[in-house]
Amino acid sequence: MNILGIETSCDETAVCFVKCTGNPVKNTFEMKVVGNEVYSQIKLHEEFGGVVPMMAKREHAKNLIPLLRKILLASGLQISHENRESEQELRECLKKKIEEGNLEELFGREKEFFGEFVRFVEQLDATEIKNKIDTIAVTEGPGLEPALWMGIIFARALAFVFDIPLVPVNHMEGHILSVLPQQITFPALALLISGGHTELVHIPAWNTYKIIGQTRDDAIGEAFDKVARMLGLPYPGGPQISRLAEAQRATKTSTPEYILPRPMIHSKDYDFSFSGIKTAVLYSLRKNPSYVEDGLLHEPAPEVVAKEFEDAVTDVLLTKTFNAIDEFAIKTLIIGGGVVSNSFIRSRFEEKISEYPKTKLLIPSPEMRTDNALMIAVAGYVKKFTTTNSKQDLSKLSAKGNLSLT
Ligand code: KG4
Ligand code: ZN
């Protein structure tokens, strides 16, 4: 099955085209990536210290068509302005389709996006597109609603014009299934750590999710970003903190005493809280009169803060996750989301899992860690095998900012 995946829940515009075969439930799933494009808007949001939803939306509207064009070219499709014999006829047909589907209304205030869309689809050979793409998988939530809408409008319009089935995908399910085609044995547990989420999800079987714990305040990636900002480091802060912490670990000199709290580490539930660590960092910086001098932080050294911060959050993640592994006799631990790019966190989990011979650890490949369309296409494909096909009216598919897994 050839799947076009579309993801626009946050600040990455992502489109992919994959060939999926086999049955994930029988562990025969395979996928071949034909094209995979991710346009990161990080640079744009950097100066605001975080993602600005309306800017993200505008960028998605601008980027979706060029990315799809690239993908289609990579898949060997001819896109041409040349006059085809039946060009006039095709145009008439397309115009009728656009009117019939109320597409102008669907794009609403996105007039420019609509105009670009019409010009783009005019150049495509509808029969070839229909033959080439079996399904369109698009993120319906959770995420920033204005951003999600752009992907949904685009997916709905394409699905309608070319008469292709549409599958809505939960972004968090995408992060969980991003470890495929590695084999998931149940019961599984997913630790989802990103800029927007920190969740522990118990998965007793395919398509059965129960969030057993989540953050009560900041997401872990958000905490990384905020602490980095306090240290005068650019957005996104995760990689910056990780770089400094690594430098500190590499020094042979003894680390000065600097201890941060491990919030909720002994609580009986699986919830997290990261805003306390962030506040503790802030106070420790303020307490010191030489906190900022000539724009640079001197004491405690940023490397020391970064290392202790990384140690503290990793201790909490590790304790909570392994408590859940014990309680639910977990056979597969999945860690997904952008923060899994952190090599220290990964190595601590790898070390700990080696004490659990009955549990294996699955981590997505690098291109599937941060937000991407591949995981959305995969999750869309898996649905075919794990859900009963109750017909839903996808012509009204909408963005669901708070969409939950359970
Ligand atoms: O999954 P993702 O790309 O987007 C969301 O859905 O949020 O995750 C982005 C988050 C950011 O907060 C970023 O700082 C964090 O992942 N991140 C890291 C690292 N690389 C990215 N955090 C810690 N260490 C890293 N190496
Ligand atoms: Zn994500």
XYZ file of C-alpha atoms and ligand atoms in Angstrom:
433
model
C 0.000 0.000 0.000
C 1.357 3.401 -1.021
C 0.761 6.036 1.624
C 1.151 9.769 1.520
C 1.816 11.020 5.065
C 1.230 14.609 6.189
C 2.213 16.099 9.560
C 1.769 19.739 10.647
C 0.987 19.585 14.368
C 3.757 21.896 15.527
C 6.707 23.616 13.860
C 7.730 20.907 11.395
C 6.057 20.723 8.002
C 6.458 17.097 6.998
C 5.352 15.101 3.977
C 6.361 11.574 3.010
C 5.538 8.870 0.549
C 6.050 5.274 1.655
C 5.344 1.811 0.385
C 4.091 -0.354 3.260
C 3.688 -4.119 2.978
C 2.952 -7.050 5.275
C 0.973 -7.241 8.469
C 2.335 -5.504 11.600
C 0.207 -7.746 13.826
C 1.933 -10.808 12.356
C 5.285 -9.081 12.453
C 5.676 -9.133 8.687
C 5.480 -5.371 8.270
C 7.995 -3.708 5.991
C 8.278 -0.228 4.616
C 10.171 1.401 1.844
C 10.579 5.153 1.978
C 10.151 6.685 -1.480
C 10.338 10.278 -0.328
C 10.587 11.937 3.079
C 10.683 15.692 3.571
C 10.774 17.626 6.817
C 10.943 21.378 6.795
C 11.860 22.594 10.262
C 10.753 26.116 11.158
C 13.052 26.258 14.196
C 15.085 29.176 12.863
C 11.941 31.243 12.475
C 10.621 30.630 15.977
C 14.042 30.889 17.583
C 13.901 34.616 18.302
C 10.568 34.175 20.123
C 11.996 31.450 22.356
C 9.243 29.023 21.364
C 6.716 28.138 18.681
C 4.308 30.896 17.607
C 1.141 29.082 16.416
C 0.013 31.603 13.775
C 3.500 31.749 12.298
C 3.692 27.959 12.225
C 0.370 27.882 10.383
C 1.490 30.379 7.762
C 4.694 28.443 7.164
C 2.831 25.154 6.760
C 0.535 26.765 4.176
C 3.614 27.962 2.321
C 5.595 24.720 2.521
C 3.136 21.891 1.986
C 2.868 22.185 -1.793
C 6.619 22.536 -2.505
C 7.307 19.529 -0.260
C 4.670 17.392 -1.959
C 6.004 18.446 -5.357
C 9.478 17.253 -4.304
C 8.068 13.957 -3.048
C 6.106 13.312 -6.224
C 9.149 14.063 -8.360
C 11.194 11.654 -6.216
C 8.589 8.995 -6.835
C 9.046 9.410 -10.590
C 5.893 11.329 -11.326
C 5.974 13.815 -14.155
C 4.756 17.234 -13.213
C 4.451 19.416 -16.246
C 3.010 22.636 -17.575
C 2.980 21.219 -21.064
C -0.222 21.209 -22.983
C -1.809 17.855 -22.886
C -4.251 16.897 -25.571
C -7.194 16.843 -23.286
C -5.986 19.701 -21.124
C -9.124 21.778 -21.491
C -11.300 18.849 -20.627
C -9.205 18.006 -17.570
C -9.347 21.569 -16.340
C -13.119 21.628 -16.655
C -13.323 18.376 -14.780
C -11.073 19.670 -12.003
C -12.997 22.910 -11.747
C -16.207 20.960 -11.307
C -14.606 18.787 -8.634
C -13.346 21.837 -6.735
C -16.811 23.381 -6.793
C -18.506 20.149 -5.891
C -16.272 19.695 -2.845
C -16.655 23.318 -1.755
C -12.889 23.452 -1.658
C -12.717 27.223 -1.684
C -14.827 27.194 1.453
C -12.619 24.488 2.973
C -9.531 26.679 2.555
C -11.500 29.575 4.062
C -9.275 32.561 4.682
C -6.282 30.754 3.215
C -6.920 32.264 -0.214
C -3.311 32.149 -1.294
C -2.974 28.520 -0.241
C -6.143 27.702 -2.177
C -4.820 29.451 -5.293
C -1.538 27.569 -5.073
C -3.410 24.327 -4.526
C -5.517 24.792 -7.679
C -2.463 25.686 -9.773
C -0.623 22.670 -8.392
C -3.313 20.061 -8.954
C -3.903 21.415 -12.469
C -0.424 20.203 -13.338
C -0.986 16.692 -12.052
C -2.297 13.728 -13.940
C -5.290 12.685 -11.843
C -5.254 9.079 -13.050
C -1.575 8.677 -12.270
C -1.987 10.206 -8.809
C -4.942 7.981 -8.060
C -3.005 4.916 -9.191
C 0.042 5.903 -7.255
C -1.412 6.890 -3.869
C -3.640 4.393 -2.056
C -4.205 6.331 1.154
C -3.479 9.730 2.665
C -2.624 9.696 6.395
C -2.779 13.022 8.205
C -2.286 14.132 11.811
C -5.603 15.224 13.320
C -4.189 16.066 16.801
C -2.971 16.718 19.407
C -1.032 19.869 18.585
C -1.462 23.525 17.751
C -4.879 23.812 16.123
C -4.066 26.486 13.529
C -1.048 24.412 12.482
C -2.958 21.126 12.401
C -5.638 22.716 10.213
C -3.228 23.387 7.365
C -2.299 19.710 7.052
C -5.930 18.661 7.356
C -7.201 21.125 4.739
C -4.471 19.984 2.367
C -5.127 16.274 2.975
C -8.887 16.659 2.654
C -8.588 18.641 -0.563
C -6.174 16.127 -2.135
C -8.304 13.188 -1.006
C -11.389 14.756 -2.528
C -9.895 15.882 -5.829
C -8.177 12.566 -6.514
C -10.706 10.355 -4.789
C -8.215 8.800 -2.376
C -9.152 7.389 1.075
C -8.112 9.523 4.039
C -6.972 8.244 7.463
C -6.724 10.562 10.473
C -3.835 9.773 12.830
C -3.175 10.663 16.450
C 0.264 12.279 16.626
C 1.123 10.453 19.877
C 0.210 7.102 18.350
C 2.573 8.093 15.545
C 5.385 8.597 18.077
C 4.626 5.164 19.615
C 4.525 3.328 16.281
C 7.649 5.157 15.080
C 9.653 2.168 16.365
C 8.184 -0.119 13.679
C 9.206 -2.262 11.864
C 10.993 -3.398 15.029
C 8.825 -5.989 16.745
C 6.554 -4.827 19.567
C 5.692 -7.574 22.077
C 2.799 -6.893 24.444
C 2.248 -5.705 27.083
C 4.232 -2.693 26.003
C 4.904 0.639 27.647
C 5.641 3.881 25.828
C 7.488 6.782 27.349
C 6.727 9.772 25.142
C 9.069 12.667 25.703
C 8.887 15.752 23.531
C 8.520 19.508 23.588
C 4.788 19.184 24.146
C 4.387 15.905 26.006
C 5.646 13.695 28.788
C 3.478 10.613 29.018
C 3.674 7.018 30.112
C 1.303 4.889 28.079
C 0.412 1.315 28.956
C -0.288 -0.713 25.808
C -1.657 -4.193 26.601
C -2.391 -4.934 22.927
C -2.511 -3.309 19.485
C -4.639 -0.191 19.374
C -5.252 -0.206 23.144
C -3.743 2.726 24.960
C -4.019 3.867 28.539
C -2.165 6.938 29.717
C -1.019 5.943 33.209
C 0.975 9.071 33.901
C 1.724 12.459 32.457
C 3.250 15.773 33.342
C 1.260 18.036 35.607
C 2.980 21.151 34.311
C 5.825 21.511 31.799
C 6.709 18.859 29.262
C 10.256 17.590 29.560
C 11.423 19.151 26.274
C 9.873 22.432 27.382
C 11.876 22.229 30.632
C 15.068 21.645 28.622
C 14.184 24.663 26.467
C 13.397 26.926 29.445
C 16.527 26.022 31.407
C 18.610 26.590 28.288
C 17.040 30.012 27.935
C 17.960 30.878 31.528
C 21.521 29.947 30.682
C 21.425 32.247 27.665
C 21.397 29.382 25.167
C 19.380 29.432 21.923
C 16.146 27.577 21.167
C 15.644 24.622 21.017
C 17.549 24.142 24.236
C 17.618 20.348 24.449
C 20.649 19.787 22.232
C 22.457 22.737 23.858
C 21.962 21.454 27.414
C 22.991 18.012 26.303
C 26.184 19.348 24.716
C 27.166 21.255 27.884
C 26.322 18.337 30.164
C 28.473 16.064 28.062
C 31.365 18.521 28.260
C 31.019 18.606 32.044
C 30.994 14.806 32.287
C 34.125 14.684 30.162
C 36.075 16.926 32.534
C 38.180 15.070 35.014
C 37.868 17.842 37.607
C 35.466 17.170 40.435
C 32.086 18.786 39.921
C 31.170 21.490 42.434
C 28.295 20.644 44.735
C 25.153 21.642 42.881
C 22.017 19.649 43.512
C 18.590 20.014 41.937
C 15.377 18.367 43.158
C 13.917 15.203 41.580
C 10.224 16.170 41.744
C 7.689 13.402 42.380
C 10.322 10.708 42.141
C 8.845 8.869 45.147
C 5.169 9.582 44.455
C 3.068 6.455 44.125
C 1.635 7.477 40.755
C 3.210 7.788 37.321
C 2.811 11.538 36.953
C 5.662 13.937 36.391
C 6.389 17.543 37.256
C 9.247 19.478 35.733
C 8.433 23.078 36.559
C 9.955 22.650 40.063
C 13.376 21.760 38.643
C 13.197 24.726 36.334
C 12.331 27.055 39.228
C 15.144 25.574 41.326
C 17.579 26.384 38.505
C 16.245 29.927 38.340
C 16.647 30.467 42.102
C 20.130 29.020 42.149
C 21.123 31.441 39.415
C 19.498 34.426 41.121
C 21.073 33.625 44.469
C 24.456 34.203 43.014
C 25.378 37.861 42.577
C 27.649 37.087 39.667
C 24.748 35.377 37.909
C 25.001 37.502 34.821
C 27.974 39.624 34.117
C 28.845 40.967 30.690
C 25.934 38.872 29.420
C 27.658 35.652 30.434
C 26.843 33.320 33.230
C 29.714 32.580 35.557
C 28.578 30.842 38.702
C 27.355 28.139 38.836
C 28.947 27.343 35.504
C 26.364 26.518 32.787
C 27.999 23.116 32.286
C 27.406 22.268 35.947
C 23.747 23.318 35.759
C 23.253 21.438 32.490
C 24.748 18.214 33.831
C 22.781 18.251 37.082
C 19.570 19.139 35.221
C 20.052 16.234 32.838
C 20.866 13.892 35.753
C 17.792 15.032 37.694
C 15.253 14.656 34.877
C 16.749 11.334 33.795
C 16.538 9.971 37.367
C 12.844 10.836 37.450
C 12.084 9.378 34.000
C 13.984 6.216 34.796
C 12.391 5.612 38.205
C 8.819 6.157 37.010
C 9.259 4.102 33.866
C 10.833 1.115 35.582
C 8.208 1.193 38.343
C 5.626 0.813 35.570
C 7.662 -1.950 33.905
C 7.601 -3.862 37.204
C 3.920 -3.280 37.876
C 2.669 -4.240 34.408
C 5.273 -6.931 33.581
C 6.180 -5.002 30.458
C 7.841 -6.871 27.582
C 8.602 -3.918 25.311
C 9.590 -0.430 26.353
C 9.225 2.165 23.607
C 10.738 5.616 23.983
C 9.529 8.140 21.430
C 9.579 11.898 20.850
C 12.198 14.545 20.211
C 13.902 14.237 23.607
C 14.947 10.683 22.737
C 17.643 12.402 20.672
C 19.373 12.926 24.017
C 22.175 10.381 24.086
C 22.630 10.521 27.867
C 18.969 9.660 28.498
C 19.194 6.852 25.942
C 22.331 5.405 27.487
C 20.840 5.435 31.017
C 17.791 3.532 29.743
C 19.963 1.085 27.798
C 22.028 0.438 30.903
C 18.996 -0.112 33.130
C 17.125 -2.338 30.656
C 20.081 -4.706 30.616
C 18.998 -5.693 34.154
C 15.651 -6.787 32.661
C 16.257 -9.784 30.378
C 12.516 -10.180 29.692
C 12.045 -6.601 28.490
C 13.452 -5.095 25.342
C 13.949 -1.444 24.601
C 12.876 0.009 21.262
C 14.027 3.433 20.120
C 13.051 4.938 16.762
C 15.652 5.616 14.092
C 16.941 9.235 14.136
C 14.635 10.514 11.354
C 11.627 9.124 13.238
C 12.432 10.778 16.591
C 11.540 14.408 16.070
C 8.241 15.208 14.376
C 7.992 13.611 10.952
C 5.448 12.287 8.465
C 6.842 8.734 8.299
C 5.420 7.868 11.710
C 2.043 9.250 10.625
C 2.045 7.109 7.462
C 3.059 4.020 9.484
C 0.344 4.635 12.100
C -2.179 5.104 9.282
C -1.142 1.765 7.795
C -1.254 -0.082 11.139
C -4.856 1.073 11.645
C -5.890 -1.043 8.700
C -4.955 -4.168 10.684
C -5.964 -3.139 14.174
C -9.300 -1.354 13.852
C -12.629 -2.449 12.488
C -13.464 -0.278 9.568
C -16.419 1.667 10.851
C -17.173 4.132 8.092
C -16.739 7.675 9.308
C -17.440 10.846 7.400
C -13.959 12.187 6.752
C -15.227 15.097 4.689
C -15.654 16.848 8.024
C -12.326 15.799 9.548
C -11.188 18.622 11.824
C -8.160 19.620 13.906
C -8.284 18.388 17.496
C -5.718 20.251 19.569
C -6.310 18.172 22.708
C -6.906 14.789 21.102
C -6.084 12.103 23.654
C -4.880 8.538 23.169
C -7.539 7.094 25.439
O 9.137 15.651 19.257
P 9.663 17.035 19.010
O 10.468 17.266 17.784
O 8.502 18.061 18.933
C 7.390 18.020 19.736
O 6.425 17.289 19.389
O 7.437 18.690 20.787
O 10.507 17.462 20.298
C 11.152 18.699 20.400
C 11.808 18.803 21.772
C 12.373 20.186 22.063
O 11.895 20.623 23.320
C 13.887 19.965 22.092
O 14.559 20.815 22.986
C 13.973 18.518 22.532
O 12.905 17.888 21.855
N 15.252 17.925 22.179
C 16.139 17.495 23.094
C 17.281 17.045 22.379
N 17.036 17.204 21.044
C 15.778 17.739 20.946
N 16.084 17.459 24.428
C 17.131 16.968 25.090
N 18.267 16.545 24.482
C 18.389 16.555 23.138
N 19.497 16.129 22.556
Zn 5.837 15.155 18.472
